[in-house]
Short mmCIF file of C-alpha atoms in Angstrom, two decimals:
data_model
loop_
_atom_site.label_atom_id
_atom_site.label_comp_id
_atom_site.label_asym_id
_atom_site.label_seq_id
_atom_site.Cartn_x
_atom_site.Cartn_y
_atom_site.Cartn_z
CA MET A 41 78.00 -107.46 -15.32
CA ARG A 42 75.80 -104.38 -15.26
CA SER A 43 76.99 -101.49 -13.38
CA PRO A 44 74.82 -100.42 -10.34
CA GLY A 45 73.74 -97.23 -12.46
CA ALA A 46 72.34 -99.35 -15.33
CA ARG A 47 70.54 -101.46 -12.87
CA SER A 48 69.03 -98.37 -11.50
CA LEU A 49 68.11 -97.03 -14.95
CA ARG A 50 66.40 -100.33 -15.70
CA THR A 51 64.41 -100.47 -12.52
CA ALA A 52 63.08 -96.97 -13.12
CA THR A 53 62.19 -97.68 -16.59
CA LEU A 54 60.08 -100.82 -15.69
CA THR A 55 58.47 -98.98 -12.65
CA LEU A 56 57.54 -96.25 -15.13
CA LEU A 57 56.25 -98.46 -18.08
CA THR A 58 54.35 -100.52 -15.31
CA THR A 59 52.72 -97.45 -13.99
CA LEU A 60 51.80 -96.00 -17.39
CA GLY A 61 50.35 -99.50 -18.12
CA LEU A 62 48.19 -99.54 -15.04
CA ALA A 63 47.22 -96.01 -15.80
CA CYS A 64 46.12 -96.78 -19.19
CA THR A 65 44.30 -100.00 -18.04
CA GLY A 66 42.37 -97.89 -15.68
CA LEU A 67 41.49 -95.46 -18.11
CA ALA A 68 40.10 -97.99 -20.34
CA ALA A 69 38.10 -99.49 -17.74
CA VAL A 70 36.36 -96.37 -16.91
CA PRO A 71 32.77 -96.55 -18.63
CA ALA A 72 31.70 -93.60 -20.86
CA HIS A 73 28.94 -91.69 -19.35
CA ALA A 74 27.96 -89.55 -22.14
CA SER A 75 24.67 -87.64 -21.63
CA GLU A 76 21.43 -87.86 -23.53
CA PRO A 77 21.11 -85.68 -26.51
CA GLY A 78 19.27 -82.44 -26.32
CA TYR A 79 15.46 -83.10 -26.50
CA VAL A 80 12.46 -81.02 -27.47
CA ALA A 81 8.94 -82.01 -27.02
CA LEU A 82 6.45 -80.85 -29.68
CA GLY A 83 2.84 -81.00 -30.10
CA ASP A 84 -0.55 -80.73 -28.67
CA SER A 85 -2.40 -81.47 -25.48
CA TYR A 86 -1.67 -85.51 -25.74
CA SER A 87 1.92 -84.41 -25.54
CA SER A 88 1.87 -81.58 -22.99
CA GLY A 89 -0.09 -83.90 -20.71
CA VAL A 90 -3.74 -82.26 -20.56
CA GLY A 91 -5.83 -84.66 -18.20
CA ALA A 92 -2.75 -86.07 -16.26
CA GLY A 93 -2.91 -83.23 -13.87
CA SER A 94 0.24 -81.85 -12.01
CA TYR A 95 0.54 -78.81 -14.34
CA THR A 96 3.48 -76.55 -14.00
CA SER A 97 2.75 -72.91 -13.24
CA SER A 98 5.02 -71.56 -15.79
CA SER A 99 3.02 -73.48 -18.73
CA GLY A 100 -0.15 -71.61 -18.25
CA SER A 101 -2.80 -72.26 -20.67
CA CYS A 102 -0.53 -74.97 -22.34
CA GLU A 103 -1.12 -77.14 -19.55
CA GLN A 104 2.09 -78.86 -19.44
CA SER A 105 1.98 -81.72 -17.16
CA THR A 106 5.04 -83.04 -14.97
CA LYS A 107 3.13 -86.48 -15.59
CA SER A 108 3.17 -86.24 -19.32
CA TYR A 109 5.28 -88.74 -21.39
CA PRO A 110 8.01 -86.21 -22.44
CA TYR A 111 8.48 -84.95 -18.66
CA LEU A 112 8.53 -88.48 -17.59
CA TRP A 113 11.10 -89.37 -20.00
CA GLN A 114 13.40 -86.47 -19.38
CA ALA A 115 13.35 -86.93 -15.72
CA ALA A 116 14.31 -90.52 -16.22
CA HIS A 117 17.17 -90.06 -18.94
CA SER A 118 18.52 -86.42 -18.13
CA PRO A 119 19.12 -85.15 -21.54
CA SER A 120 21.77 -82.23 -22.00
CA SER A 121 18.85 -79.99 -22.41
CA PHE A 122 15.00 -80.02 -22.19
CA SER A 123 12.76 -77.85 -24.06
CA PHE A 124 8.98 -78.30 -23.46
CA LYS A 125 7.12 -76.62 -26.07
CA ALA A 126 3.82 -79.02 -26.53
CA CYS A 127 0.71 -76.88 -25.86
CA SER A 128 -2.90 -77.59 -25.33
CA GLY A 129 -5.00 -76.99 -28.37
CA ALA A 130 -1.98 -76.69 -30.69
CA THR A 131 -2.27 -77.23 -34.71
CA THR A 132 0.10 -77.79 -37.10
CA ALA A 133 0.08 -74.15 -37.63
CA ASP A 134 0.71 -73.50 -34.16
CA VAL A 135 3.88 -75.86 -34.17
CA LEU A 136 5.14 -73.97 -37.02
CA SER A 137 4.59 -70.46 -35.59
CA SER A 138 5.52 -70.85 -32.19
CA GLN A 139 7.07 -74.38 -31.25
CA LEU A 140 10.32 -74.72 -33.31
CA SER A 141 12.45 -71.74 -31.77
CA THR A 142 14.67 -74.34 -29.69
CA LEU A 143 15.52 -76.69 -32.47
CA SER A 144 18.81 -76.83 -33.77
CA SER A 145 21.68 -78.82 -35.40
CA SER A 146 22.39 -79.99 -31.73
CA THR A 147 19.07 -81.26 -31.11
CA GLY A 148 19.20 -85.01 -30.70
CA LEU A 149 15.79 -86.17 -30.09
CA VAL A 150 12.18 -84.93 -30.89
CA SER A 151 8.80 -85.91 -30.21
CA ILE A 152 5.39 -84.90 -31.53
CA THR A 153 1.82 -85.58 -31.42
CA ILE A 154 -0.14 -83.46 -33.89
CA GLY A 155 -3.21 -83.36 -36.26
CA GLY A 156 -6.20 -84.00 -34.06
CA ASN A 157 -6.76 -80.36 -33.61
CA ASP A 158 -6.57 -79.79 -37.26
CA ALA A 159 -9.20 -82.30 -37.89
CA GLY A 160 -11.41 -80.66 -35.51
CA PHE A 161 -11.19 -83.26 -32.55
CA SER A 162 -12.79 -80.97 -29.91
CA SER A 163 -15.67 -79.78 -31.82
CA THR A 164 -16.46 -83.24 -33.01
CA MET A 165 -16.45 -84.63 -29.64
CA THR A 166 -18.73 -81.72 -28.26
CA THR A 167 -21.12 -82.40 -31.07
CA CYS A 168 -21.37 -86.11 -30.53
CA VAL A 169 -21.85 -85.29 -26.57
CA LEU A 170 -24.30 -82.73 -26.89
CA GLY A 171 -26.12 -83.88 -30.19
CA GLY A 172 -27.69 -87.30 -31.26
CA THR A 173 -26.00 -90.07 -33.30
CA SER A 174 -27.01 -88.55 -36.59
CA SER A 175 -25.29 -85.13 -35.66
CA CYS A 176 -22.09 -87.16 -34.48
CA LEU A 177 -21.82 -89.16 -37.40
CA SER A 178 -21.83 -86.21 -39.68
CA ALA A 179 -19.41 -84.25 -37.32
CA VAL A 180 -17.10 -87.45 -37.60
CA SER A 181 -17.76 -87.45 -41.64
CA THR A 182 -16.55 -83.91 -41.70
CA ALA A 183 -13.45 -84.65 -39.68
CA GLU A 184 -12.46 -87.59 -41.93
CA THR A 185 -12.81 -85.52 -45.15
CA TYR A 186 -10.20 -83.27 -43.66
CA ILE A 187 -8.08 -85.95 -42.47
CA ASN A 188 -8.05 -87.59 -45.88
CA GLY A 189 -7.62 -84.38 -47.66
CA PRO A 190 -5.70 -81.03 -46.40
CA LEU A 191 -4.22 -82.74 -43.44
CA ALA A 192 -1.28 -84.65 -45.23
CA ALA A 193 -0.04 -81.56 -46.84
CA ARG A 194 0.05 -79.80 -43.13
CA LEU A 195 1.80 -82.47 -41.64
CA ASP A 196 4.11 -82.63 -44.65
CA ALA A 197 5.06 -79.07 -44.11
CA THR A 198 5.27 -79.43 -40.28
CA TYR A 199 7.52 -82.31 -40.42
CA ALA A 200 9.81 -80.76 -43.13
CA ALA A 201 10.24 -77.59 -40.92
CA ILE A 202 11.30 -79.90 -37.90
CA HIS A 203 13.76 -81.84 -40.05
CA SER A 204 15.26 -78.49 -41.57
CA ASP A 205 15.69 -76.89 -38.03
CA ALA A 206 16.79 -80.17 -36.31
CA PRO A 207 18.39 -81.78 -39.31
CA ASN A 208 20.50 -84.34 -36.85
CA ALA A 209 17.74 -85.20 -34.52
CA LYS A 210 15.64 -88.46 -34.41
CA VAL A 211 12.09 -87.36 -34.64
CA VAL A 212 9.25 -89.67 -32.91
CA VAL A 213 6.03 -89.30 -34.10
CA LEU A 214 3.25 -90.58 -31.94
CA ASP A 215 -0.27 -91.27 -32.85
CA TYR A 216 -4.00 -91.11 -30.88
CA PRO A 217 -5.65 -94.10 -29.21
CA HIS A 218 -9.07 -95.35 -29.46
CA LEU A 219 -11.13 -93.40 -27.01
CA TYR A 220 -14.01 -96.12 -26.63
CA LYS A 221 -14.10 -99.76 -25.65
CA VAL A 222 -17.19 -100.95 -27.77
CA PRO A 223 -19.32 -102.48 -26.39
CA GLY A 224 -18.37 -101.55 -23.00
CA SER A 225 -19.60 -100.95 -19.44
CA CYS A 226 -20.83 -97.32 -20.12
CA LEU A 227 -24.66 -97.40 -19.60
CA PHE A 228 -25.06 -93.72 -20.49
CA GLY A 229 -23.65 -91.26 -23.01
CA ILE A 230 -23.28 -91.32 -26.76
CA SER A 231 -24.47 -94.60 -28.66
CA ASP A 232 -22.05 -97.57 -29.60
CA THR A 233 -22.76 -96.36 -33.31
CA SER A 234 -21.05 -93.01 -32.53
CA ARG A 235 -18.21 -94.50 -30.40
CA ASN A 236 -17.33 -96.86 -33.24
CA ALA A 237 -17.56 -93.96 -35.85
CA ILE A 238 -15.29 -91.94 -33.44
CA ASN A 239 -12.72 -94.90 -33.13
CA ALA A 240 -12.99 -95.37 -37.00
CA ALA A 241 -11.96 -91.84 -37.34
CA ALA A 242 -8.93 -92.26 -35.17
CA ASP A 243 -7.86 -95.20 -37.44
CA GLU A 244 -8.12 -92.74 -40.19
CA LEU A 245 -6.16 -90.15 -38.64
CA ASP A 246 -3.42 -92.51 -37.34
CA GLY A 247 -3.10 -93.88 -40.88
CA VAL A 248 -2.55 -90.78 -42.34
CA ILE A 249 0.12 -89.57 -39.49
CA ALA A 250 1.97 -92.96 -40.08
CA LYS A 251 2.41 -92.47 -43.68
CA ARG A 252 3.45 -88.93 -43.61
CA ALA A 253 5.89 -89.80 -40.85
CA ALA A 254 7.29 -92.73 -42.83
CA ASN A 255 7.73 -90.38 -45.89
CA ALA A 256 9.78 -87.81 -43.85
CA GLY A 257 11.98 -90.52 -42.52
CA PHE A 258 10.67 -90.20 -38.94
CA THR A 259 9.96 -92.78 -36.36
CA PHE A 260 6.30 -93.70 -35.78
CA VAL A 261 5.00 -95.15 -32.45
CA ASP A 262 1.39 -96.49 -32.65
CA VAL A 263 -0.07 -96.25 -29.14
CA ARG A 264 -3.55 -97.88 -29.98
CA GLY A 265 -2.15 -101.29 -28.79
CA ALA A 266 -1.04 -100.06 -25.49
CA PHE A 267 -4.43 -98.47 -24.96
CA THR A 268 -6.25 -101.68 -25.69
CA GLY A 269 -8.37 -102.46 -22.68
CA HIS A 270 -7.95 -99.16 -21.14
CA GLU A 271 -10.35 -97.26 -23.31
CA ILE A 272 -13.37 -95.23 -22.07
CA CYS A 273 -15.94 -97.84 -20.97
CA SER A 274 -13.60 -100.29 -20.04
CA SER A 275 -12.71 -101.64 -16.43
CA ASP A 276 -9.62 -99.85 -16.31
CA PRO A 277 -9.80 -96.52 -18.41
CA TRP A 278 -6.70 -94.49 -19.03
CA LEU A 279 -8.54 -91.95 -20.77
CA HIS A 280 -11.09 -89.37 -19.26
CA SER A 281 -14.64 -89.34 -20.43
CA THR A 282 -16.58 -86.00 -19.96
CA THR A 283 -14.92 -84.11 -17.03
CA TRP A 284 -14.68 -81.11 -15.06
CA PRO A 285 -12.82 -78.95 -16.21
CA ILE A 286 -14.05 -79.54 -19.62
CA ASP A 287 -10.52 -79.45 -21.36
CA GLU A 288 -9.62 -82.68 -19.61
CA SER A 289 -12.32 -84.62 -21.37
CA TYR A 290 -11.00 -87.46 -23.71
CA HIS A 291 -7.54 -86.87 -22.82
CA PRO A 292 -4.97 -89.32 -21.37
CA THR A 293 -4.89 -89.66 -17.42
CA ALA A 294 -1.59 -89.93 -15.74
CA ALA A 295 -1.53 -93.60 -16.16
CA GLY A 296 -2.55 -93.23 -19.84
CA GLN A 297 0.71 -91.02 -20.07
CA SER A 298 2.95 -93.41 -18.32
CA GLY A 299 1.47 -96.86 -19.54
CA GLY A 300 0.07 -95.51 -22.85
CA TYR A 301 2.65 -93.23 -24.22
CA LEU A 302 6.03 -93.55 -22.38
CA PRO A 303 6.74 -97.09 -23.08
CA GLY A 304 6.50 -96.58 -26.93
CA PHE A 305 8.41 -93.24 -26.95
CA THR A 306 11.06 -94.75 -24.58
CA SER A 307 11.55 -97.78 -27.15
CA ALA A 308 11.90 -95.58 -29.98
CA ALA A 309 14.09 -92.92 -28.39
CA GLY A 310 16.38 -95.55 -27.89
#
């Protein structure tokens, strides 16, 4: 027969073990809520959100929009940090000189659209709108020569610098949509021949971007499918035609950012 002291000790021990067991069970049941890793958004006007409106006062001429896909993603996912470096008019040289400062080994996610300004997107569109078909085709041809020539090396240098400064990050490279639905509902403006040529140049550009991104080990997102049926001259365009202010011309609207760019980036970001 156990003494009262032994029974008390056994009861206390069982109580302690039960309490610890319940505590451990409770701890195991608590879900982990690790925050998203630090996110840096690089690139040109297609990433800064030109055309989407709602520009932040602090972004100045970079025209960073709260309706851009980087801003929408960070608002939904609350990364541990968010650095919005994308800027209107940026080229690969601009990314290298002024957009990489916040990258580090702790950066977990990077997005970028770049290459369109290197290829002379803005000047090509100006020529196509103000000149005739012949002038447009010549400008497009000049852009394609650059796309299939020097651009690859510039993208390689840019991607290598990103990887060097953010070696642990998932880097998501997004491309550019077709601008025009051909034939479409537009009765005025440039010819269908010019529109087809501009779309073909976008395919050339996107092909080079896809290949260089793959060679760098980055994730590539092709937005052309998402914009199909939403080009200029469609019944539901997600891209501006010629606008005032002029800098918003041929850029995604807020719907283009949320419907054309955000879903692909969200899927790729994981």
